[in-house]
Short mmCIF file of C-alpha atoms in Angstrom, two decimals:
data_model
loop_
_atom_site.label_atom_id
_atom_site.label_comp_id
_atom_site.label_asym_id
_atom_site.label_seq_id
_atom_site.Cartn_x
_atom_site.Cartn_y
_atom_site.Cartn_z
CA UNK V 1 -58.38 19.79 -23.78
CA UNK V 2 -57.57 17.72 -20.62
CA UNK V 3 -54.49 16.55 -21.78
CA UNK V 4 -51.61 16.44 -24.12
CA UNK V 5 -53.33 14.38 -27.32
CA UNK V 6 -50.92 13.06 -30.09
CA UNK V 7 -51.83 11.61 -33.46
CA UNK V 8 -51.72 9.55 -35.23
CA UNK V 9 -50.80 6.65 -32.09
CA UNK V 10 -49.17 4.07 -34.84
CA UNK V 11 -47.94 4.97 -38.21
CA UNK V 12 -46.28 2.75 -40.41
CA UNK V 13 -44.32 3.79 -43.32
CA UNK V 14 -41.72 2.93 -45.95
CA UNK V 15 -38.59 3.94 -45.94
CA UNK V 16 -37.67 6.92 -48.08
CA UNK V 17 -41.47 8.45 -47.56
CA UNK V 18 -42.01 11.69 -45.32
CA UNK V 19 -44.49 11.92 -42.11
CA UNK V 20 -45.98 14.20 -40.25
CA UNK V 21 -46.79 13.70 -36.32
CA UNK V 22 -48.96 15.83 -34.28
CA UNK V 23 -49.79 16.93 -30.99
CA UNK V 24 -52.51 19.03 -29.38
CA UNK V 25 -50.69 20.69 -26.27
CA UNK V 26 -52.95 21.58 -23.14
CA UNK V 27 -54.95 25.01 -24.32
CA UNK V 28 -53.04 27.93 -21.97
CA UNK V 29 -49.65 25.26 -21.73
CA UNK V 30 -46.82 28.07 -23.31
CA UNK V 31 -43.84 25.41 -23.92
CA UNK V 32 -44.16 22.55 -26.12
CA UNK V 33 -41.63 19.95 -26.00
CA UNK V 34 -40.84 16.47 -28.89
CA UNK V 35 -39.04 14.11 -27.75
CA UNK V 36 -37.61 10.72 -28.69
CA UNK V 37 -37.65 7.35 -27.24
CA UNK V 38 -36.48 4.40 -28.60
CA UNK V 39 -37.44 0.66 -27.64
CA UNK V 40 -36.25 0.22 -24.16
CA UNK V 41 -34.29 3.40 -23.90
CA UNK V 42 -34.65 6.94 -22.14
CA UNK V 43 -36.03 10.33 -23.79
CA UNK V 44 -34.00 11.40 -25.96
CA UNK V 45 -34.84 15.59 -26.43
CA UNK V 46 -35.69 16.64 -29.78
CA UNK V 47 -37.00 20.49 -29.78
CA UNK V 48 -38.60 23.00 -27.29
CA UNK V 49 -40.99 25.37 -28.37
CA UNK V 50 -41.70 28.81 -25.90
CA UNK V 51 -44.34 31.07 -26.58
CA UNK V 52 -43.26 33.14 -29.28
CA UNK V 53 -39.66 32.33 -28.99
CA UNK V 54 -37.23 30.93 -31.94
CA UNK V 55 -37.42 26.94 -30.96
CA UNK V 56 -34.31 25.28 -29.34
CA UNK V 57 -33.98 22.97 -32.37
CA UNK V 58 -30.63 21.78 -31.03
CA UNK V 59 -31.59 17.95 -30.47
CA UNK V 60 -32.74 17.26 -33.67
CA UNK V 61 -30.57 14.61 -35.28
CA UNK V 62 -30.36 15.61 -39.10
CA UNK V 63 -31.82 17.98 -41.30
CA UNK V 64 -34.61 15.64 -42.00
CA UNK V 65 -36.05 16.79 -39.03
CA UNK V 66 -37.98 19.69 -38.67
CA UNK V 67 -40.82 21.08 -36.27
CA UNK V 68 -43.23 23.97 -36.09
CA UNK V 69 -45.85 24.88 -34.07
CA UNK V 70 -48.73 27.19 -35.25
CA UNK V 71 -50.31 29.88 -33.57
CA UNK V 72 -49.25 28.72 -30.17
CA UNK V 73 -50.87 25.92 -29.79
CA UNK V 74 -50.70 22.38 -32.33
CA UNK V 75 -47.18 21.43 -33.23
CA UNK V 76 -46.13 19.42 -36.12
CA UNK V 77 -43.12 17.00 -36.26
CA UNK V 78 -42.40 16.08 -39.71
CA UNK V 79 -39.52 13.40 -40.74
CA UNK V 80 -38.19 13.33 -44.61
CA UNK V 81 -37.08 10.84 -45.83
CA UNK V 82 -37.49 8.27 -43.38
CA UNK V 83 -34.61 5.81 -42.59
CA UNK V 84 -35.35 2.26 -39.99
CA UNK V 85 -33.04 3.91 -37.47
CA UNK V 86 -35.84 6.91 -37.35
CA UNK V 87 -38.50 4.43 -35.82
CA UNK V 88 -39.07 4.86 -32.20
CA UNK V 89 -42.36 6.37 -30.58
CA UNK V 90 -41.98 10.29 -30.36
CA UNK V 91 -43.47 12.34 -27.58
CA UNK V 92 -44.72 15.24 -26.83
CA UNK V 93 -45.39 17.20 -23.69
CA UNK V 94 -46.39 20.55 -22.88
CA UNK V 95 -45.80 22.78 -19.73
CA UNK V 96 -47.71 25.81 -18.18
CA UNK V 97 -47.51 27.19 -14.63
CA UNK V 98 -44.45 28.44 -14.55
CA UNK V 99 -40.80 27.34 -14.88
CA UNK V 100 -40.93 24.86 -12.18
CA UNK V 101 -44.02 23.15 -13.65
CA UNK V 102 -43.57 19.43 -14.68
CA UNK V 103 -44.35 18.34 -17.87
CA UNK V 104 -47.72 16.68 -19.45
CA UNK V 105 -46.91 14.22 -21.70
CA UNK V 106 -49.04 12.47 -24.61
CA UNK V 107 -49.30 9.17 -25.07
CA UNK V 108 -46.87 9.20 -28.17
CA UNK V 109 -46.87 8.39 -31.77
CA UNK V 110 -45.42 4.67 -32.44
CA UNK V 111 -43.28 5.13 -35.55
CA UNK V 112 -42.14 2.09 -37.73
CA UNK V 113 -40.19 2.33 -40.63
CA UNK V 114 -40.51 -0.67 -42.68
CA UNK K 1 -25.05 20.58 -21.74
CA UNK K 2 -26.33 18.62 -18.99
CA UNK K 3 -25.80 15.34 -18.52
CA UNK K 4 -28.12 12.68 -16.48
CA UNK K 5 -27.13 9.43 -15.08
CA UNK K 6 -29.61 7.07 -13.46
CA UNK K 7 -28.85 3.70 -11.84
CA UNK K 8 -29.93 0.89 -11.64
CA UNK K 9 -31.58 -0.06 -15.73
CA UNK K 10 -33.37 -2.44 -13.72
CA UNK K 11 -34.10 -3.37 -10.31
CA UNK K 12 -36.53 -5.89 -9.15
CA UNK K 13 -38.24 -6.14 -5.35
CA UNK K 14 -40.61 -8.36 -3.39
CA UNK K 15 -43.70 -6.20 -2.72
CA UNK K 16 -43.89 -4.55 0.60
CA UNK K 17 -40.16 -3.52 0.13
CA UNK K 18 -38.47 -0.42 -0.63
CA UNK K 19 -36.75 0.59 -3.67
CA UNK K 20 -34.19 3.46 -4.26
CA UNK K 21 -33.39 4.95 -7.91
CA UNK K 22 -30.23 7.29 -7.96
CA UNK K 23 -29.55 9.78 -10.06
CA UNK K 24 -26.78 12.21 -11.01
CA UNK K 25 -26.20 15.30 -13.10
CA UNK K 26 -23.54 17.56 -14.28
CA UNK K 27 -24.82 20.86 -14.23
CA UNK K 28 -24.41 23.09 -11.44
CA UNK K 29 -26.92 25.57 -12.78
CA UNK K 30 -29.87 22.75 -12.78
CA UNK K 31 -32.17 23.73 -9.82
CA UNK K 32 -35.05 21.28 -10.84
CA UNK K 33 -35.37 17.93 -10.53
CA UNK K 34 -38.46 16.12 -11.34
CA UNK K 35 -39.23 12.33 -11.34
CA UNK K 36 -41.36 10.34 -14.18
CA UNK K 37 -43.29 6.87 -14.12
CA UNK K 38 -43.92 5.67 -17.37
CA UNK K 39 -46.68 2.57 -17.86
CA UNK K 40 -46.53 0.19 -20.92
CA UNK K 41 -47.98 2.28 -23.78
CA UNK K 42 -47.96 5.58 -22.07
CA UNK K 43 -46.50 9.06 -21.87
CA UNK K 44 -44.53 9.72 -18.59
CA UNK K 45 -46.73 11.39 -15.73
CA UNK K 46 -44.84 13.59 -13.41
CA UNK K 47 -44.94 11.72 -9.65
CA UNK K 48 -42.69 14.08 -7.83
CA UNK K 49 -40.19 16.88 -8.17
CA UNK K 50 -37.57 18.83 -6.17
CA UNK K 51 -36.17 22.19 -6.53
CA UNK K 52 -32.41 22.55 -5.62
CA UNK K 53 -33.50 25.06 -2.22
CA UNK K 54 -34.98 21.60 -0.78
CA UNK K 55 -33.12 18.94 0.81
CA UNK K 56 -35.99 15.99 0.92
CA UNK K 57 -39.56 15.91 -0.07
CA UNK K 58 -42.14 13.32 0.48
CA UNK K 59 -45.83 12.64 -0.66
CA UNK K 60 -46.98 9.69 0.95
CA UNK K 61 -45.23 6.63 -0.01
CA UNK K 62 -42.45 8.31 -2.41
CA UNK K 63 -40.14 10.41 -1.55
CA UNK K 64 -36.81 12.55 -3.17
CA UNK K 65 -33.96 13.60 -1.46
CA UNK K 66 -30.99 16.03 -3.33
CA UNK K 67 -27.43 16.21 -2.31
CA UNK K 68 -26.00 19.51 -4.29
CA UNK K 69 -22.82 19.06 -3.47
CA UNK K 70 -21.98 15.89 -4.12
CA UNK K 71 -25.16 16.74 -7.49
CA UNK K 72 -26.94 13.69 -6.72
CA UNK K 73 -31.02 12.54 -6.03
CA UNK K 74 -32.44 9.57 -5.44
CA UNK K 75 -36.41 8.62 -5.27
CA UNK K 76 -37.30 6.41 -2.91
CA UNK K 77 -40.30 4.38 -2.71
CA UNK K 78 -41.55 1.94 0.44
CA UNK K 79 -44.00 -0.27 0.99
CA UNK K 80 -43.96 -1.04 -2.63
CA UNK K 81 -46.86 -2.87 -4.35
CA UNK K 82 -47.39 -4.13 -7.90
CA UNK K 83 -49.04 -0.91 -9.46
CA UNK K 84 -45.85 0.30 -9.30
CA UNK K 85 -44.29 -1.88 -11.86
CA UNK K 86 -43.02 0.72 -14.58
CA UNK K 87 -40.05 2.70 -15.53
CA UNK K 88 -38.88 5.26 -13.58
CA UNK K 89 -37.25 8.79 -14.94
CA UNK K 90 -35.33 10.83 -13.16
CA UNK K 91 -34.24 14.70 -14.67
CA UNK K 92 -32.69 17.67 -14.59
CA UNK K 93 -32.79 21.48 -15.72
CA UNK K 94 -32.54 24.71 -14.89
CA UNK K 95 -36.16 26.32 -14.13
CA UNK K 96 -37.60 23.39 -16.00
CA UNK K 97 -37.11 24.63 -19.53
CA UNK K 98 -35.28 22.49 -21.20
CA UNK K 99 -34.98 18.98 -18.61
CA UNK K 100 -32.70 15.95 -19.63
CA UNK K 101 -33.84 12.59 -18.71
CA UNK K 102 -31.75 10.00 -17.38
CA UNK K 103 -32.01 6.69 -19.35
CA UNK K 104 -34.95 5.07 -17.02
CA UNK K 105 -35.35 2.30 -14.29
CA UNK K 106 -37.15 -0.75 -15.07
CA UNK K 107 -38.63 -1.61 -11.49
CA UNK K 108 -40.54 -4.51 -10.99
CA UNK K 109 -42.51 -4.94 -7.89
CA UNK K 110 -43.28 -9.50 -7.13
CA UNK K 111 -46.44 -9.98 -5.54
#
């Protein structure tokens, strides 16, 4: 597609319940990035896909936090569990071009944990 | 790991002046340096970046400059005008692979 595209853009759930967040990287874009940011702060790095690489997984905060991204392409965040502190809007960006390429971001999921 | 400083958290200008974001980082090895805007209720878009073999780079009214040595960079942007009300990221890495953000500049641009 023409850009990075995220869904769902708001999700609201209650604590204790598990979600799953998605993003659709650029078609072609090798490295797929989640991040986290929470309101008012910076980006807070989560996990790095590259190609057919083992992920960097080493942001994730607990083991209720996992990531996988299929066939190259669509990656899936999912959060067990969820706890207040996890709400925040989580983004995703992917890269192509080469290592000196910026990244495209999506236009994030808005998580709130009620 | 790398580590990212940015100053100031916010920093407020009439339009038509300039405004300068500093950044600093930890890790020698970085060698890319690329700057974010972020609007209310959207992803950060890439504006500008720097590799560590460049001193200063420009693109019309923003520019970067990097100090190695001393492992600072600073965006600068003049003439400002009230589209540019956002927040500002500055980061780091090495070949882009894994880049750490600084915590963001709230800049606000008065007409």
């Amino acid at each position: 597609g023409a850009g990075v595209s995220q869904s769902p853009s708001n999700k609201v759930t209650e604590k204790g319940k598990d979600v799953e967040l998605r993003c659709d990287p650029i078609s072609g874009h090798t490295a797929l990035y989640w991040y986290r940011q929470s309101l008012g702060q910076g980006l807070e790095f989560l996990i790095y896909f590259q190609g057919n690489s083992a992920p960097d997984k080493s942001g994730l905060p607990s083991d209720r936090f996992s990531a996988e991204r299929t066939g190259g392409s669509v990656s899936t965040l999912t959060i067990q569990r969820t706890q207040q502190e996890d709400s925040a809007v989580y983004l995703c960006a992917s890269r192509g071009g080469g290592e000196y390429a910026g990244y495209t971001f999506g236009s994030g999921t808005r998580l709130t944990v009620v | 790991g790398e580590n990212v400083e940015q100053h100031p958290s916010t920093l407020s200008v009439q339009e038509g002046d300039s405004a300068v974001i500093k950044c600093t980082y930890s890790d020698s090895a970085s060698n890319y340096f690329p700057w974010y805007k972020q609007e209310l209720g959207k992803g950060p878009q890439l504006i500008i970046d720097i590799r560590s073999n460049v001193g200063e780079k420009k693109d019309q009214r923003i520019a970067v400059t990097l100090n190695k040595t001393a492992k600072h960079f600073s965006l600068h942007i003049t003439e400002t005008q009230p589209e540019d009300s956002a927040v500002y990221f500055c980061a780091a890495g090495a070949g882009g692979f894994k880049t750490i953000f600084g915590a963001g500049t709230r800049l606000f641009v008065k007409a």
